[in-house]
Amino acid sequence: MEFHLIGLGKAVFIWAVALTCIPILIWFERKGAAFIQDRVGPNRAAVLGVRLAGIVHNISDVVKLLTKEMMVPAHTNKWYFTIAPFVGITVLLFAFAVVPWADNLRFGRWDIPMQVANLNGGILYILAITSLEVYGIVLAGWSSNNKFSLLGALRSSAQMISYEIPLALSLIGVFMVFGTVQLGEIVRGQGELLWGFLPRWGVFVQPLGFLIFLTAAFAEANRNPFDIPEGESEIVAGYHVEYSGIRFALFYMGEYVAIVLSAAMVTTLFFGGWQIPYLPTDRIVANASTVLRVLLTVGAVLSFVSAIVFLRYDKRLSGTWAKGDLRNQEGKILAVVAIIFFVMHLVAAIVLWSVELPEWGTAVVAVLAQTGMFVLKLLFFCWLFIWVRWTLPRFRYDQLMRLGWKNLIPLAFLNIFVTGFIILLVERSG
Amino acid sequence: MQLVAFYIFAALSVLGAILMVTRKNPLGGAVALVVSLASLAALFAMLHAEFVFILQILLYAGAIMVLIIFTIMLLNLSREELKEPPVGKVKGLFILAATVVGLVGFIRVLRLLPEGTEYVAPTFGNIEKVGTMMLTDYLYPFEIISVLLLVAIVGVVLLAKKII
């Protein structure tokens, strides 16, 4: 029973992370695009005067998409048309089962891996599950009974099948270096130091593999510069041109979950996953009280500074909106929240200064710190996806195929041979 | 808990197999086959054969994608073409006879199965074991298969070159 409850809790946690990333990514996308194109971006929607620089805009989006009519055009295959949007996102959420987000939680008799399922196949499971993702797109494109949809679906399937090969081949180098395919073990292997100062992250031992993987991951997630399945200048909107309302939104959610999954894979395989550089788990556990105190003090300082920033922002804001509009008071509301946070951090820091943490407390602090590190890295790579989208132009279809088959696959093979050669040399000399 | 999951996936795999045969539209048949194979994969996972589960999804369920693309692109069937020709009397009798013979044979095979099952080691079928076996005991068959696959790839490229 305990086993099932813990498993359920872990599954809920990782799904919550994945799904919470969707609104954050939409916000990143809107504000990032606006920033890169020198615009302001969404800045109107508000709840009780709070706009949070456009995050609140997501709520109005969701309400719009949920209340919109879901059109089902004539001559479509109703059954496949209805289930197709669900296939992509469901399948992708399953893939999160093997992503580790912290070291094992160890205290007393407990030793809980912070990973839903520690499969023997490890990363191969993600590859297998994501290969099913394309069914959602192909079924949507085919059942729409529309030439543009069909073209989008066929482009997408060709692209995904092509780029799965360099994706998987680029990972072989990582397997060779760390000697395992289990994600937990790969992350643990990245905790060591290279030549005494450089973290042994995948990106430092497999730079070429990382580049190939990142490129292929962009193609697998159907993101720019490889978003020809929905190239709007050529085929309207590709496979989801006939969809509307929440079904349309599900495709977008699926795309964002794909980004989160790719970012999680990049983080775990090449950027040390939950590893905090130079701070292995046992050192965090040994100094848990200090770590927590430092974090709380930093939090207190940060919330104090943000309170001042919000108050200055309030002065600038006054009178922007019509009289009686709560949005005029946004700075004051946010400042009050920041001050509450400041007081809470201060109280907690003062209490902790006199109390030593129990054993389970130190373990929880280590897990929390590592989870925070993992989420930070994850968000950075999510932002990278958006950054690239608004920086690079779209590839043409033949360029995409040439890049995949003629450049990436030979490079991936080269990477495998060079990695093998170096491992052999190191083993001979060591 | 496990029993419920087993019955759900077992029913789904049988249902998918039946639908695959009975669907008139080839695309529907291919999708039903995906469901059947994915449920089979889930059954493998429940038996802790994780590597077999992953390969089942990666190779079988992934490869049907190609079937679907063929159905959409190359066949491009219309509704009229999908109508079945009426089954003749001789053909019908033959099908009936084949079904009876098949059922009898199936029951015979079931009787041959030994009572009870033998448990295998938990490491059975994991990646390390499969890899070690392929590169030690079965090295020559493994190499011969890879040469065969290479020949097939070269052949396909050669055939495709003539068309382009």
JSON list of N, CA and C in Angstrom, two decimals, chain A residues 80 119-121 124-125 127-128 132 134-135 138-139 142 150 154 157 161 181, chain B residues 25 27-28 34 50 53-54 57-58 61 64-65 68-69 72-73 126-128:
[
{"chain": "A", "resi": 80, "resn": "TYR", "atom": "N", "xyz": [-11.76, 9.12, -35.38]},
{"chain": "A", "resi": 80, "resn": "TYR", "atom": "CA", "xyz": [-10.34, 9.44, -35.32]},
{"chain": "A", "resi": 80, "resn": "TYR", "atom": "C", "xyz": [-10.13, 10.94, -35.11]},
{"chain": "A", "resi": 119, "resn": "LEU", "atom": "N", "xyz": [13.23, 2.02, -14.69]},
{"chain": "A", "resi": 119, "resn": "LEU", "atom": "CA", "xyz": [13.20, 0.90, -15.63]},
{"chain": "A", "resi": 119, "resn": "LEU", "atom": "C", "xyz": [14.62, 0.51, -16.03]},
{"chain": "A", "resi": 120, "resn": "ASN", "atom": "N", "xyz": [14.79, -0.76, -16.32]},
{"chain": "A", "resi": 120, "resn": "ASN", "atom": "CA", "xyz": [16.06, -1.26, -16.80]},
{"chain": "A", "resi": 120, "resn": "ASN", "atom": "C", "xyz": [16.39, -0.64, -18.16]},
{"chain": "A", "resi": 121, "resn": "GLY", "atom": "N", "xyz": [15.37, -0.40, -18.95]},
{"chain": "A", "resi": 121, "resn": "GLY", "atom": "CA", "xyz": [15.59, 0.19, -20.27]},
{"chain": "A", "resi": 121, "resn": "GLY", "atom": "C", "xyz": [15.91, 1.66, -20.23]},
{"chain": "A", "resi": 124, "resn": "LEU", "atom": "N", "xyz": [15.76, 4.32, -23.24]},
{"chain": "A", "resi": 124, "resn": "LEU", "atom": "CA", "xyz": [15.12, 3.66, -24.39]},
{"chain": "A", "resi": 124, "resn": "LEU", "atom": "C", "xyz": [13.61, 3.71, -24.28]},
{"chain": "A", "resi": 125, "resn": "TYR", "atom": "N", "xyz": [13.12, 3.72, -23.03]},
{"chain": "A", "resi": 125, "resn": "TYR", "atom": "CA", "xyz": [11.67, 3.81, -22.80]},
{"chain": "A", "resi": 125, "resn": "TYR", "atom": "C", "xyz": [11.15, 5.13, -23.36]},
{"chain": "A", "resi": 127, "resn": "LEU", "atom": "N", "xyz": [12.51, 6.92, -25.73]},
{"chain": "A", "resi": 127, "resn": "LEU", "atom": "CA", "xyz": [12.56, 6.85, -27.20]},
{"chain": "A", "resi": 127, "resn": "LEU", "atom": "C", "xyz": [11.38, 6.06, -27.74]},
{"chain": "A", "resi": 128, "resn": "ALA", "atom": "N", "xyz": [11.05, 4.95, -27.08]},
{"chain": "A", "resi": 128, "resn": "ALA", "atom": "CA", "xyz": [9.95, 4.11, -27.55]},
{"chain": "A", "resi": 128, "resn": "ALA", "atom": "C", "xyz": [8.63, 4.86, -27.46]},
{"chain": "A", "resi": 132, "resn": "LEU", "atom": "N", "xyz": [5.56, 6.91, -30.46]},
{"chain": "A", "resi": 132, "resn": "LEU", "atom": "CA", "xyz": [4.11, 6.79, -30.63]},
{"chain": "A", "resi": 132, "resn": "LEU", "atom": "C", "xyz": [3.45, 8.15, -30.80]},
{"chain": "A", "resi": 134, "resn": "VAL", "atom": "N", "xyz": [3.77, 10.41, -32.90]},
{"chain": "A", "resi": 134, "resn": "VAL", "atom": "CA", "xyz": [3.43, 10.82, -34.27]},
{"chain": "A", "resi": 134, "resn": "VAL", "atom": "C", "xyz": [2.04, 10.31, -34.68]},
{"chain": "A", "resi": 135, "resn": "TYR", "atom": "N", "xyz": [1.54, 9.27, -34.00]},
{"chain": "A", "resi": 135, "resn": "TYR", "atom": "CA", "xyz": [0.21, 8.76, -34.36]},
{"chain": "A", "resi": 135, "resn": "TYR", "atom": "C", "xyz": [-0.86, 9.83, -34.21]},
{"chain": "A", "resi": 138, "resn": "VAL", "atom": "N", "xyz": [-0.61, 12.13, -37.24]},
{"chain": "A", "resi": 138, "resn": "VAL", "atom": "CA", "xyz": [-1.00, 11.51, -38.51]},
{"chain": "A", "resi": 138, "resn": "VAL", "atom": "C", "xyz": [-2.49, 11.24, -38.54]},
{"chain": "A", "resi": 139, "resn": "LEU", "atom": "N", "xyz": [-3.04, 10.76, -37.42]},
{"chain": "A", "resi": 139, "resn": "LEU", "atom": "CA", "xyz": [-4.49, 10.51, -37.38]},
{"chain": "A", "resi": 139, "resn": "LEU", "atom": "C", "xyz": [-5.25, 11.81, -37.56]},
{"chain": "A", "resi": 142, "resn": "TRP", "atom": "N", "xyz": [-4.99, 12.85, -41.25]},
{"chain": "A", "resi": 142, "resn": "TRP", "atom": "CA", "xyz": [-5.73, 11.98, -42.17]},
{"chain": "A", "resi": 142, "resn": "TRP", "atom": "C", "xyz": [-7.23, 12.14, -41.97]},
{"chain": "A", "resi": 150, "resn": "LEU", "atom": "N", "xyz": [-3.37, 16.65, -44.55]},
{"chain": "A", "resi": 150, "resn": "LEU", "atom": "CA", "xyz": [-2.70, 15.41, -44.91]},
{"chain": "A", "resi": 150, "resn": "LEU", "atom": "C", "xyz": [-1.23, 15.66, -45.20]},
{"chain": "A", "resi": 154, "resn": "LEU", "atom": "N", "xyz": [1.90, 14.00, -43.22]},
{"chain": "A", "resi": 154, "resn": "LEU", "atom": "CA", "xyz": [2.93, 13.19, -43.88]},
{"chain": "A", "resi": 154, "resn": "LEU", "atom": "C", "xyz": [4.31, 13.80, -43.67]},
{"chain": "A", "resi": 157, "resn": "SER", "atom": "N", "xyz": [5.34, 12.90, -40.12]},
{"chain": "A", "resi": 157, "resn": "SER", "atom": "CA", "xyz": [5.77, 11.52, -39.88]},
{"chain": "A", "resi": 157, "resn": "SER", "atom": "C", "xyz": [7.13, 11.28, -40.52]},
{"chain": "A", "resi": 161, "resn": "ILE", "atom": "N", "xyz": [10.33, 10.19, -38.22]},
{"chain": "A", "resi": 161, "resn": "ILE", "atom": "CA", "xyz": [11.02, 8.92, -38.44]},
{"chain": "A", "resi": 161, "resn": "ILE", "atom": "C", "xyz": [12.47, 9.19, -38.80]},
{"chain": "A", "resi": 181, "resn": "VAL", "atom": "N", "xyz": [22.22, 2.74, -19.37]},
{"chain": "A", "resi": 181, "resn": "VAL", "atom": "CA", "xyz": [21.14, 3.46, -20.04]},
{"chain": "A", "resi": 181, "resn": "VAL", "atom": "C", "xyz": [20.11, 3.98, -19.04]},
{"chain": "B", "resi": 25, "resn": "ASN", "atom": "N", "xyz": [-11.55, -0.53, -43.57]},
{"chain": "B", "resi": 25, "resn": "ASN", "atom": "CA", "xyz": [-10.57, 0.49, -43.92]},
{"chain": "B", "resi": 25, "resn": "ASN", "atom": "C", "xyz": [-9.18, 0.05, -43.46]},
{"chain": "B", "resi": 27, "resn": "LEU", "atom": "N", "xyz": [-6.59, 1.70, -42.81]},
{"chain": "B", "resi": 27, "resn": "LEU", "atom": "CA", "xyz": [-6.03, 2.56, -41.77]},
{"chain": "B", "resi": 27, "resn": "LEU", "atom": "C", "xyz": [-6.57, 2.17, -40.40]},
{"chain": "B", "resi": 28, "resn": "GLY", "atom": "N", "xyz": [-7.89, 1.88, -40.37]},
{"chain": "B", "resi": 28, "resn": "GLY", "atom": "CA", "xyz": [-8.49, 1.44, -39.11]},
{"chain": "B", "resi": 28, "resn": "GLY", "atom": "C", "xyz": [-7.84, 0.16, -38.63]},
{"chain": "B", "resi": 34, "resn": "VAL", "atom": "N", "xyz": [-2.00, -1.34, -33.75]},
{"chain": "B", "resi": 34, "resn": "VAL", "atom": "CA", "xyz": [-1.20, -0.57, -32.78]},
{"chain": "B", "resi": 34, "resn": "VAL", "atom": "C", "xyz": [-1.72, -0.82, -31.38]},
{"chain": "B", "resi": 50, "resn": "GLU", "atom": "N", "xyz": [11.14, -5.77, -19.05]},
{"chain": "B", "resi": 50, "resn": "GLU", "atom": "CA", "xyz": [11.09, -4.36, -19.45]},
{"chain": "B", "resi": 50, "resn": "GLU", "atom": "C", "xyz": [11.71, -4.13, -20.82]},
{"chain": "B", "resi": 53, "resn": "PHE", "atom": "N", "xyz": [9.36, -5.17, -23.46]},
{"chain": "B", "resi": 53, "resn": "PHE", "atom": "CA", "xyz": [8.29, -4.17, -23.53]},
{"chain": "B", "resi": 53, "resn": "PHE", "atom": "C", "xyz": [8.73, -2.98, -24.38]},
{"chain": "B", "resi": 54, "resn": "ILE", "atom": "N", "xyz": [9.95, -2.50, -24.13]},
{"chain": "B", "resi": 54, "resn": "ILE", "atom": "CA", "xyz": [10.44, -1.33, -24.88]},
{"chain": "B", "resi": 54, "resn": "ILE", "atom": "C", "xyz": [10.61, -1.67, -26.35]},
{"chain": "B", "resi": 57, "resn": "ILE", "atom": "N", "xyz": [7.31, -1.85, -28.26]},
{"chain": "B", "resi": 57, "resn": "ILE", "atom": "CA", "xyz": [6.75, -0.56, -28.65]},
{"chain": "B", "resi": 57, "resn": "ILE", "atom": "C", "xyz": [7.62, 0.09, -29.72]},
{"chain": "B", "resi": 58, "resn": "LEU", "atom": "N", "xyz": [8.93, 0.08, -29.49]},
{"chain": "B", "resi": 58, "resn": "LEU", "atom": "CA", "xyz": [9.84, 0.80, -30.40]},
{"chain": "B", "resi": 58, "resn": "LEU", "atom": "C", "xyz": [9.81, 0.19, -31.80]},
{"chain": "B", "resi": 61, "resn": "ALA", "atom": "N", "xyz": [5.19, -1.32, -32.69]},
{"chain": "B", "resi": 61, "resn": "ALA", "atom": "CA", "xyz": [4.21, -0.23, -32.75]},
{"chain": "B", "resi": 61, "resn": "ALA", "atom": "C", "xyz": [4.75, 0.93, -33.57]},
{"chain": "B", "resi": 64, "resn": "ILE", "atom": "N", "xyz": [4.53, 0.26, -37.51]},
{"chain": "B", "resi": 64, "resn": "ILE", "atom": "CA", "xyz": [3.21, 0.30, -38.15]},
{"chain": "B", "resi": 64, "resn": "ILE", "atom": "C", "xyz": [2.96, 1.66, -38.77]},
{"chain": "B", "resi": 65, "resn": "MET", "atom": "N", "xyz": [3.66, 2.66, -38.21]},
{"chain": "B", "resi": 65, "resn": "MET", "atom": "CA", "xyz": [3.58, 4.01, -38.79]},
{"chain": "B", "resi": 65, "resn": "MET", "atom": "C", "xyz": [3.82, 3.96, -40.29]},
{"chain": "B", "resi": 68, "resn": "ILE", "atom": "N", "xyz": [0.86, 2.72, -42.09]},
{"chain": "B", "resi": 68, "resn": "ILE", "atom": "CA", "xyz": [-0.18, 3.74, -42.19]},
{"chain": "B", "resi": 68, "resn": "ILE", "atom": "C", "xyz": [0.15, 4.71, -43.31]},
{"chain": "B", "resi": 69, "resn": "ILE", "atom": "N", "xyz": [1.43, 5.08, -43.39]},
{"chain": "B", "resi": 69, "resn": "ILE", "atom": "CA", "xyz": [1.80, 6.03, -44.45]},
{"chain": "B", "resi": 69, "resn": "ILE", "atom": "C", "xyz": [1.58, 5.39, -45.81]},
{"chain": "B", "resi": 72, "resn": "ILE", "atom": "N", "xyz": [-2.03, 5.57, -46.62]},
{"chain": "B", "resi": 72, "resn": "ILE", "atom": "CA", "xyz": [-2.50, 6.89, -47.00]},
{"chain": "B", "resi": 72, "resn": "ILE", "atom": "C", "xyz": [-1.96, 7.29, -48.36]},
{"chain": "B", "resi": 73, "resn": "MET", "atom": "N", "xyz": [-0.65, 7.09, -48.55]},
{"chain": "B", "resi": 73, "resn": "MET", "atom": "CA", "xyz": [0.00, 7.67, -49.72]},
{"chain": "B", "resi": 73, "resn": "MET", "atom": "C", "xyz": [-0.11, 6.80, -50.95]},
{"chain": "B", "resi": 126, "resn": "ASN", "atom": "N", "xyz": [16.99, -8.56, -19.47]},
{"chain": "B", "resi": 126, "resn": "ASN", "atom": "CA", "xyz": [17.34, -7.14, -19.36]},
{"chain": "B", "resi": 126, "resn": "ASN", "atom": "C", "xyz": [18.47, -6.81, -20.32]},
{"chain": "B", "resi": 127, "resn": "ILE", "atom": "N", "xyz": [18.76, -5.54, -20.44]},
{"chain": "B", "resi": 127, "resn": "ILE", "atom": "CA", "xyz": [19.64, -5.09, -21.52]},
{"chain": "B", "resi": 127, "resn": "ILE", "atom": "C", "xyz": [21.03, -5.73, -21.43]},
{"chain": "B", "resi": 128, "resn": "GLU", "atom": "N", "xyz": [21.58, -5.80, -20.20]},
{"chain": "B", "resi": 128, "resn": "GLU", "atom": "CA", "xyz": [22.93, -6.33, -20.04]},
{"chain": "B", "resi": 128, "resn": "GLU", "atom": "C", "xyz": [23.00, -7.77, -20.55]}
]
